[in-house]
Coordinates of C-alpha atoms and ligand atoms in Angstrom, one line a residue:
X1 CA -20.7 -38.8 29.2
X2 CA -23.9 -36.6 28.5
X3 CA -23.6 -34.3 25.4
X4 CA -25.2 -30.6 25.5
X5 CA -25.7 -28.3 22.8
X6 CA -25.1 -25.1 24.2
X7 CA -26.4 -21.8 21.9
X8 CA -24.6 -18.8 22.5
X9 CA -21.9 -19.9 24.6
X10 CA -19.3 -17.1 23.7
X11 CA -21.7 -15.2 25.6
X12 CA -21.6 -13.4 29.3
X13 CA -23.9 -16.5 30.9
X14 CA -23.5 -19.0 28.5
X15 CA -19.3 -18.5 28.4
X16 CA -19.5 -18.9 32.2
X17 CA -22.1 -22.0 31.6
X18 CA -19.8 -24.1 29.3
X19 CA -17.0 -23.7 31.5
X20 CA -18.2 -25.2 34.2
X21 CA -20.1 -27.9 32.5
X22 CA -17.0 -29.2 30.7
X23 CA -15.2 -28.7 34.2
X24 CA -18.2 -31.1 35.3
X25 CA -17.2 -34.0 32.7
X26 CA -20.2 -32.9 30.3
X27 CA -19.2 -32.3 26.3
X28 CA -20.5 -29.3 25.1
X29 CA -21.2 -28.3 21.6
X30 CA -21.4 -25.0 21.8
X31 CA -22.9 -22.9 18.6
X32 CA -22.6 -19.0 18.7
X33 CA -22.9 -16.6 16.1
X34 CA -19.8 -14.3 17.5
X35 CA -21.8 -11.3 17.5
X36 CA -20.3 -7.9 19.4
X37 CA -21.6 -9.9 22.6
X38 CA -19.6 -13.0 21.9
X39 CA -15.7 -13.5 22.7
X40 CA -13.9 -16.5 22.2
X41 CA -11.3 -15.3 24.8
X42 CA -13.9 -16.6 27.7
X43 CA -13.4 -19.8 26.6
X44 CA -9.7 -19.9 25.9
X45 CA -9.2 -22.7 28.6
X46 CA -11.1 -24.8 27.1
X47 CA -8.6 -24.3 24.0
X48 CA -7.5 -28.0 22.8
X49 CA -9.7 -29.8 24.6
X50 CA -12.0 -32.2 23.3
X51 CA -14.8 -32.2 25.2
X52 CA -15.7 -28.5 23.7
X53 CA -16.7 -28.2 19.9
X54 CA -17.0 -24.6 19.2
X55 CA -19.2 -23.6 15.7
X56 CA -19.6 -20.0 14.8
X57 CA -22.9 -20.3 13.6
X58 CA -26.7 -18.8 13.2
X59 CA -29.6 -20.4 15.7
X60 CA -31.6 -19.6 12.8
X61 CA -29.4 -21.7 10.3
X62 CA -31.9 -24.5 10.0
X63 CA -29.3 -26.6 8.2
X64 CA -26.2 -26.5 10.6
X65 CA -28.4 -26.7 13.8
X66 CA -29.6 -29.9 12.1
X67 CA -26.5 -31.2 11.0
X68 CA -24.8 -30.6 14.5
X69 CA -28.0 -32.3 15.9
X70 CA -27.7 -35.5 13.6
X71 CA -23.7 -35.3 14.5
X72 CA -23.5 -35.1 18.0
X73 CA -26.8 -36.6 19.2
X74 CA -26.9 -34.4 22.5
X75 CA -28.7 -35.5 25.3
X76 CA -29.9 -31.3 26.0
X77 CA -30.0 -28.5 24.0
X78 CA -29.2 -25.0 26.2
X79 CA -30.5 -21.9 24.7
X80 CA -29.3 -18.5 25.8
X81 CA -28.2 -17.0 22.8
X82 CA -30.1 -13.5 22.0
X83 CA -29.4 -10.3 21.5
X84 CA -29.4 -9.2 25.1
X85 CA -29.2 -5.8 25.9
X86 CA -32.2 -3.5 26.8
X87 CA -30.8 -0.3 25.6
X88 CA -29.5 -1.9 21.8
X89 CA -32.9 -2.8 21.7
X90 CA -34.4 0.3 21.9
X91 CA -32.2 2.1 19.2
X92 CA -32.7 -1.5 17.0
X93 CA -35.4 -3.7 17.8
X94 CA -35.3 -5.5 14.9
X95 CA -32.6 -7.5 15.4
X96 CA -34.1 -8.6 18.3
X97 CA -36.7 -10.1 16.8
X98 CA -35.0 -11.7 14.4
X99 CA -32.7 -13.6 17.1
X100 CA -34.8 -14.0 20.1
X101 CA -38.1 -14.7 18.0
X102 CA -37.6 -16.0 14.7
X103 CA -34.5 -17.5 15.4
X104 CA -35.5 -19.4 18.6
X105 CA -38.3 -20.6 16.5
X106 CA -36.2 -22.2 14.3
X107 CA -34.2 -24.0 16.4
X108 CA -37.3 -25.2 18.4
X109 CA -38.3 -26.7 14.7
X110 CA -34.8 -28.3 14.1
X111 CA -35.2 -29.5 18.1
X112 CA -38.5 -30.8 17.8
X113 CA -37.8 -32.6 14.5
X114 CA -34.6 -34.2 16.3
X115 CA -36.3 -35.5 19.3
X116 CA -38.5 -37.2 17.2
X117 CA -36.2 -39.4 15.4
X118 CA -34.7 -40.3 19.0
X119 CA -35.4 -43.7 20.1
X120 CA -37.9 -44.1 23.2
X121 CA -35.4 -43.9 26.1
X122 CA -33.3 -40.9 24.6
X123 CA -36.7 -39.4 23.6
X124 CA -37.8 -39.2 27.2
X125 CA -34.6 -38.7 28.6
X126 CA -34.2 -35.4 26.5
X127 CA -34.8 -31.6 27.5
X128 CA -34.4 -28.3 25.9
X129 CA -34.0 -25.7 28.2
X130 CA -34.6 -22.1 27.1
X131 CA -33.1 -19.4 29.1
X132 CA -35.1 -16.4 29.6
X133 CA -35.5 -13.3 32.1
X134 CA -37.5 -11.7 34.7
X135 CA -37.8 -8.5 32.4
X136 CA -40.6 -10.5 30.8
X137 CA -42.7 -9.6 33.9
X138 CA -43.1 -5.9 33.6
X139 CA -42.1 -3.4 36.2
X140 CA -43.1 -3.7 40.5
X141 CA -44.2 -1.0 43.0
X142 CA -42.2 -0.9 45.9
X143 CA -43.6 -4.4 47.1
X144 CA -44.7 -7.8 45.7
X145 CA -42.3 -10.1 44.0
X146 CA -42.4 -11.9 40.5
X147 CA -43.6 -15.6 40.3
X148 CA -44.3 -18.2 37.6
X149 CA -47.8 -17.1 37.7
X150 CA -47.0 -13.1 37.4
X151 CA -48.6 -12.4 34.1
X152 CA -46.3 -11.1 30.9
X153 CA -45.9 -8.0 30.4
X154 CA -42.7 -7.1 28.8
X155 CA -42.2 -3.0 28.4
X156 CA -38.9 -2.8 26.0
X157 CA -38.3 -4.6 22.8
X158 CA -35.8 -7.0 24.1
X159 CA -38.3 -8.2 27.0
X160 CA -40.8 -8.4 24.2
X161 CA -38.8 -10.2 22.2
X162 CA -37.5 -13.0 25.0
X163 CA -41.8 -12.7 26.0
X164 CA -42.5 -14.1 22.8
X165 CA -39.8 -16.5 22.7
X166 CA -40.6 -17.8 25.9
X167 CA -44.7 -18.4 24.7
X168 CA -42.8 -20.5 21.7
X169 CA -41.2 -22.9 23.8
X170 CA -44.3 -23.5 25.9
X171 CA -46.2 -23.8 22.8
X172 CA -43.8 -26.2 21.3
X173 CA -44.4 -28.6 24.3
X174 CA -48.2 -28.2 24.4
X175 CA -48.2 -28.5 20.6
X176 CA -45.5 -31.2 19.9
X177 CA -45.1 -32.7 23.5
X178 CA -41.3 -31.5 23.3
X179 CA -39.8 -31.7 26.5
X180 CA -38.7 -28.3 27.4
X181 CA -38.4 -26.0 30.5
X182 CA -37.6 -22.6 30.9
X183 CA -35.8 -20.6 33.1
X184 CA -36.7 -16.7 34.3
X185 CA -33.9 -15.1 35.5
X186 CA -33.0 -11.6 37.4
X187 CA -30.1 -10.3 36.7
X188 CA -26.6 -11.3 36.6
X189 CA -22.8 -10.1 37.2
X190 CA -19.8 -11.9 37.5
X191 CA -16.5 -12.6 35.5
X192 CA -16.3 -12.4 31.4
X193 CA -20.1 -9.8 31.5
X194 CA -19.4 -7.3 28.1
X195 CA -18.4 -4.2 29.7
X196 CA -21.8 -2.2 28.5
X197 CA -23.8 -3.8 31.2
X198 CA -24.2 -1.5 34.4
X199 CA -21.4 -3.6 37.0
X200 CA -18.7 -4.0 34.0
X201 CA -19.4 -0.7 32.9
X202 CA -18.9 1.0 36.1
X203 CA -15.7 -0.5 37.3
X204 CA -14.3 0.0 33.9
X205 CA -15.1 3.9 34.0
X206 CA -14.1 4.1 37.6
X207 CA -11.1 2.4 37.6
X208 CA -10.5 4.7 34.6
X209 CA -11.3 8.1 36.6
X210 CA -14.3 8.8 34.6
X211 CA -17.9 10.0 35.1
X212 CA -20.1 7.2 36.3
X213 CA -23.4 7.9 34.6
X214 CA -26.5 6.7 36.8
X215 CA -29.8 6.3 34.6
X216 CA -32.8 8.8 36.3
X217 CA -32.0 9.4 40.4
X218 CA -30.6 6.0 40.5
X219 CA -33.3 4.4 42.4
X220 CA -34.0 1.5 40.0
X221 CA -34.0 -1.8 41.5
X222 CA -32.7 -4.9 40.5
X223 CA -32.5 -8.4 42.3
X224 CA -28.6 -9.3 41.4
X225 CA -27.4 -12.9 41.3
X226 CA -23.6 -14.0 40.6
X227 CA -23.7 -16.5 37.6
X228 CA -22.0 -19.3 38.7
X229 CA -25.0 -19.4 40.8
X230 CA -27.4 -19.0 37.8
X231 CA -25.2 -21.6 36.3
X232 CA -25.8 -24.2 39.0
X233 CA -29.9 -23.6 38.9
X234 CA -29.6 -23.9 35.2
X235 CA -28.4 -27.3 35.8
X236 CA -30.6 -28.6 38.7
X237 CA -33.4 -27.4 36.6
X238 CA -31.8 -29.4 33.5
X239 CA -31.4 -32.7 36.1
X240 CA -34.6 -32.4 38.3
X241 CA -37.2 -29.7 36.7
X242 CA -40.7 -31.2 35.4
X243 CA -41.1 -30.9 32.0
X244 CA -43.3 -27.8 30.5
X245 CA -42.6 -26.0 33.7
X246 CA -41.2 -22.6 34.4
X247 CA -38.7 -21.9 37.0
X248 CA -37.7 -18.0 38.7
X249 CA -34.6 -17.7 39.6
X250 CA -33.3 -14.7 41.8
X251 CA -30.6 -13.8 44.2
X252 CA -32.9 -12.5 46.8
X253 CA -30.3 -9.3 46.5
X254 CA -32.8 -6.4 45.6
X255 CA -30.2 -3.7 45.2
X256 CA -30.8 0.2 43.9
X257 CA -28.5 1.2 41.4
X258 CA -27.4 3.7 43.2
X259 CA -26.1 1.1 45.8
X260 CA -24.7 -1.3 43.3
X261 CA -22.3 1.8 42.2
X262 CA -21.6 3.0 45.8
X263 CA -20.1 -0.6 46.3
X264 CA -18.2 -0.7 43.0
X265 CA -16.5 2.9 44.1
X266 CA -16.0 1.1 48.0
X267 CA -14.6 -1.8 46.6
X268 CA -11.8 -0.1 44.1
X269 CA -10.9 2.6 46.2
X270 CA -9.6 -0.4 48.5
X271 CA -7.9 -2.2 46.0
X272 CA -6.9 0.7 43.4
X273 CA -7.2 3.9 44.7
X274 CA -7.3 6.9 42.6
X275 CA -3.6 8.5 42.2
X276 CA -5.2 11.9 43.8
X277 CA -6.8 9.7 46.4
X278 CA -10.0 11.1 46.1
X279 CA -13.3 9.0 47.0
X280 CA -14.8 7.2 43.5
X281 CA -18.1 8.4 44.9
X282 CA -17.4 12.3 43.3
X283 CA -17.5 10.8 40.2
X284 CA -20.9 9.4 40.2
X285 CA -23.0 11.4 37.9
X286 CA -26.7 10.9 37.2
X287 CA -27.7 11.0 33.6
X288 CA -31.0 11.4 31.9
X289 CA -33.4 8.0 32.3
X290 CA -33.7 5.5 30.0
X291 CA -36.8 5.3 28.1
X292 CA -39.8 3.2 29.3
X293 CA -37.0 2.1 32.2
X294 CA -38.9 -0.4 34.6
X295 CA -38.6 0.8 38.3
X296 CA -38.6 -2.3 40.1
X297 CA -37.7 -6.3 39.3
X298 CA -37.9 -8.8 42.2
X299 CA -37.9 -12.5 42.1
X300 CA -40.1 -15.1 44.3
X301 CA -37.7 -18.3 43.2
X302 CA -39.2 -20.6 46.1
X303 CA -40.6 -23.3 43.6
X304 CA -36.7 -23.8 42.8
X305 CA -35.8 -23.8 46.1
X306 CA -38.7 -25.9 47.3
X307 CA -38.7 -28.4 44.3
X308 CA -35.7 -28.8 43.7
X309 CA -33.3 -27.2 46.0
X310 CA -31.4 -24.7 44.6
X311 CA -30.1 -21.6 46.9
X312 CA -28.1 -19.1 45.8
X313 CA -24.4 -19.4 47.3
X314 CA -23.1 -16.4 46.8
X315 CA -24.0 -13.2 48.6
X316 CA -24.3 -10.0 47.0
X317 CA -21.3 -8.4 49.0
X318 CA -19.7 -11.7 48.0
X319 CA -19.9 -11.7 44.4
X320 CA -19.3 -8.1 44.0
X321 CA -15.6 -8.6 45.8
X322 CA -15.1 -11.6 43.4
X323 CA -16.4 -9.9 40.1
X324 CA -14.4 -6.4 40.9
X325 CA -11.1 -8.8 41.5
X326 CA -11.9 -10.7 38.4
X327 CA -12.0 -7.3 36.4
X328 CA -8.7 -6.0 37.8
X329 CA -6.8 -9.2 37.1
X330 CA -8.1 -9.7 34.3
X331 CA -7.7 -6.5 31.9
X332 CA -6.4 -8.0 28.6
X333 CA -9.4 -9.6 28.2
X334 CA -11.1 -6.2 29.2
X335 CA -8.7 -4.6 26.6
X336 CA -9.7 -6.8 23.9
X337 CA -13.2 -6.4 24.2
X338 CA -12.9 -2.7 24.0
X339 CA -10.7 -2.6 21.1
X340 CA -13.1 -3.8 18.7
X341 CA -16.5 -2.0 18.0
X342 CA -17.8 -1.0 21.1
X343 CA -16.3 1.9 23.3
X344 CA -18.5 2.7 26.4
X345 CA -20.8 4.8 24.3
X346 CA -24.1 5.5 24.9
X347 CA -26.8 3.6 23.4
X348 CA -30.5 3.3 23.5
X349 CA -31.3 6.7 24.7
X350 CA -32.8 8.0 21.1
X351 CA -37.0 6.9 22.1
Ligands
NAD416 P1 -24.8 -12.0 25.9 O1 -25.3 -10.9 25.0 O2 -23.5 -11.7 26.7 O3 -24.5 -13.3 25.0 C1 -25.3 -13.7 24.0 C2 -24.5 -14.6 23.1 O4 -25.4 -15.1 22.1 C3 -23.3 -14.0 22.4 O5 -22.2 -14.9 22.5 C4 -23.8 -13.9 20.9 O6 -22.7 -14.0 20.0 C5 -24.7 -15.1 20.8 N1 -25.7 -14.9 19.8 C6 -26.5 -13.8 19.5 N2 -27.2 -14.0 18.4 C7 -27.0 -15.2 18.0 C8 -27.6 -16.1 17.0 N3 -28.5 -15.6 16.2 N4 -27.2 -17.3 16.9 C9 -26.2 -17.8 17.7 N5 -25.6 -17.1 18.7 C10 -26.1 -15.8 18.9 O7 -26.0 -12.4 26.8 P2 -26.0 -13.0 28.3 O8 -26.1 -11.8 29.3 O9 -25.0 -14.0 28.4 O10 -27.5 -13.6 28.3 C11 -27.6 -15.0 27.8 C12 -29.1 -15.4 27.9 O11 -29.6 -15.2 29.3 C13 -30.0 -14.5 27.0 O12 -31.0 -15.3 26.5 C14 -30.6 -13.5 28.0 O13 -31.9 -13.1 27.6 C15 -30.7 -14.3 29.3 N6 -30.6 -13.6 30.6 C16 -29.6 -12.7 30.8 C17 -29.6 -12.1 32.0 C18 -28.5 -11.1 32.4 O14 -28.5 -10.5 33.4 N7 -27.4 -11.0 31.6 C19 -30.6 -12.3 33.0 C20 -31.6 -13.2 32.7 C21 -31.6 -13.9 31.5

């Protein structure tokens, strides 16, 4: 049985991530901090069962990542946690750095100094695998498409931040030989996503009657991918990917937000409609941009697919029916997200 230590797997991604790798017969060890972002509700099937040791924990807490590392000997070490969300990062970058940059830095240390006391056939057979995004690329034009060869360019503090932790892990290899490999992902919707990201967000305010606030003119476009399917490249990467390499990984589902809303409000008014029956559409209402907001993200993920065969299963139309069904049956979890600190506000709008 292969043994994973999973960072941030309370998380939107990472939640999704260690559910299906216990379902797969892996044990994860699974530290997160159980910031806002984290919920340990996600992971309530996994409740009682051995193959999932949660610790509430700091990436940065040299100590315990060491002691869990000495403990449970893991075969890989998965890291997504980070503070994650553009528009927290603009009203506090800070915090950013200290999780994305310094504390990713001192897990690769703990990492590194782990894989060295392995013995030769657990030392080769190890991987970290660091878990980044596409934001790190910059903004497109209408045309052209990221690759692994797109130089950085990262415009807000959290793609600076996951920039800079992304240069660490490649310098860790280069320096250290540590076997890593890192993932650049677009973005992603699906069950158990914190309801201040745009999909959540919007089916919560629709399904409540309320105004759907669009950033600019709503023209902003994003390549969407359902995270199971993130989760599966995650792990073909993990099984198959060459070590120091990075690996794109996109839905080929360039969708305005405009469009992503438009389906949300299509895909409600079917299931829920509203009690005057009016069209979810009226309530879409556009809302001064977000700072520095990058027009256009697109990803060229043919070196997975060619490599190492991944494809995305799950079509945009797809996906969206499953994640809007997922949110109506599943509004106690909703609920208790919402009743702690965070209340559909709006953030990051002070630059
Ligand atoms: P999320 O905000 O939902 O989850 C992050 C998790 O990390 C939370 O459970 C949080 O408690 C935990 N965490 C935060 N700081 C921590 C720390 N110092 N130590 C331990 N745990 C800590 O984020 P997500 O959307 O699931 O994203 C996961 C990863 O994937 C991130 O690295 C993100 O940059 C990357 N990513 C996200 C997307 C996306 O669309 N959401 C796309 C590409 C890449």
């Amino acid at each position: 049985m292969s043994t994973w230590l999973v960072t941030g797997g309370a998380g939107f991604i990472g939640g999704n991530f260690v559910l299906d790798a216990v379902g797969l017969g892996v044990k994860v060890v699974n530290l997160d901090a159980l910031t806002y972002a984290g919920n340990l509700d996600t992971l309530a099937a996994l409740d009682g069962d051995p193959a999932h040791v949660f610790v509430q924990g700091d990436i940065g807490d040299a100590d315990l990542v060491a002691r869990l590392l000495r403990e449970h000997r893991p075969d890989a070490v998965i890291n997504f946690a980070a503070e994650s969300h553009v528009d927290r990062s603009i009203d506090g970058p800070a915090a950013f750095m200290q999780t994305n940059v310094v504390g990713t830095l001192a897990l690769l240390e703990q990492v590194r100094d782990y894989w060295k006391s392995l013995d030769t056939s657990e030392r080769d057979a190890f991987r970290f695998l660091h878990v980044s995004t596409d934001e790190v690329y910059g903004s497109l034009g209408d045309t052209g498409r990221f690759t692994e060869d797109t130089p950085y360019a990262p415009n807000s503090p959290y793609s600076a931040s996951k920039a800079a932790s992304d240069h660490l892990v490649r310098a860790f290899h280069h320096t250290y030989g540590l076997p890593v490999l890192t993932t650049n992902c677009s973005n992603n919707y699906g069950p158990y996503q914190f309801p201040e990201k745009l999909i959540p967000l919007v089916i919560a305010k629709a399904l409540a009657g309320e105004p759907l606030p669009v950033y600019g003119d709503g023209l902003n476009v994003r390549d969407w991918l359902y995270v199971g399917d993130h989760c599966a490249a995650i792990r073909r990467v993990l099984e198959g990917g060459r070590i120091g390499e990075t690996y794109n990984v996109g839905g080929d589902a360039e969708r305005a937000n405009i469009t992503v809303v438009e389906t949300i409000c299509r895909l409600l008014d079917d299931r829920s409609p509203l009690p005057d029956g009016s069209a979810r559409e009226s309530l879409v209402t556009y809302v001064r941009d977000r700072p520095g907001h990058d027009r256009r993200y697109a990803i060229d993920a043919s070196k997975l697919h060619d490599e190492l065969g991944w494809s995305p299963m799950v079509t945009f139309d797809e996906g969206m029916a499953r994640t809007v069904d997922w949110y109506l049956d599943n509004a106690p979890w909703v609920q208790r997200v919402l009743d702690g600190s965070y209340r559909l506000e709006r953030i990051g709008g002070v630059a």
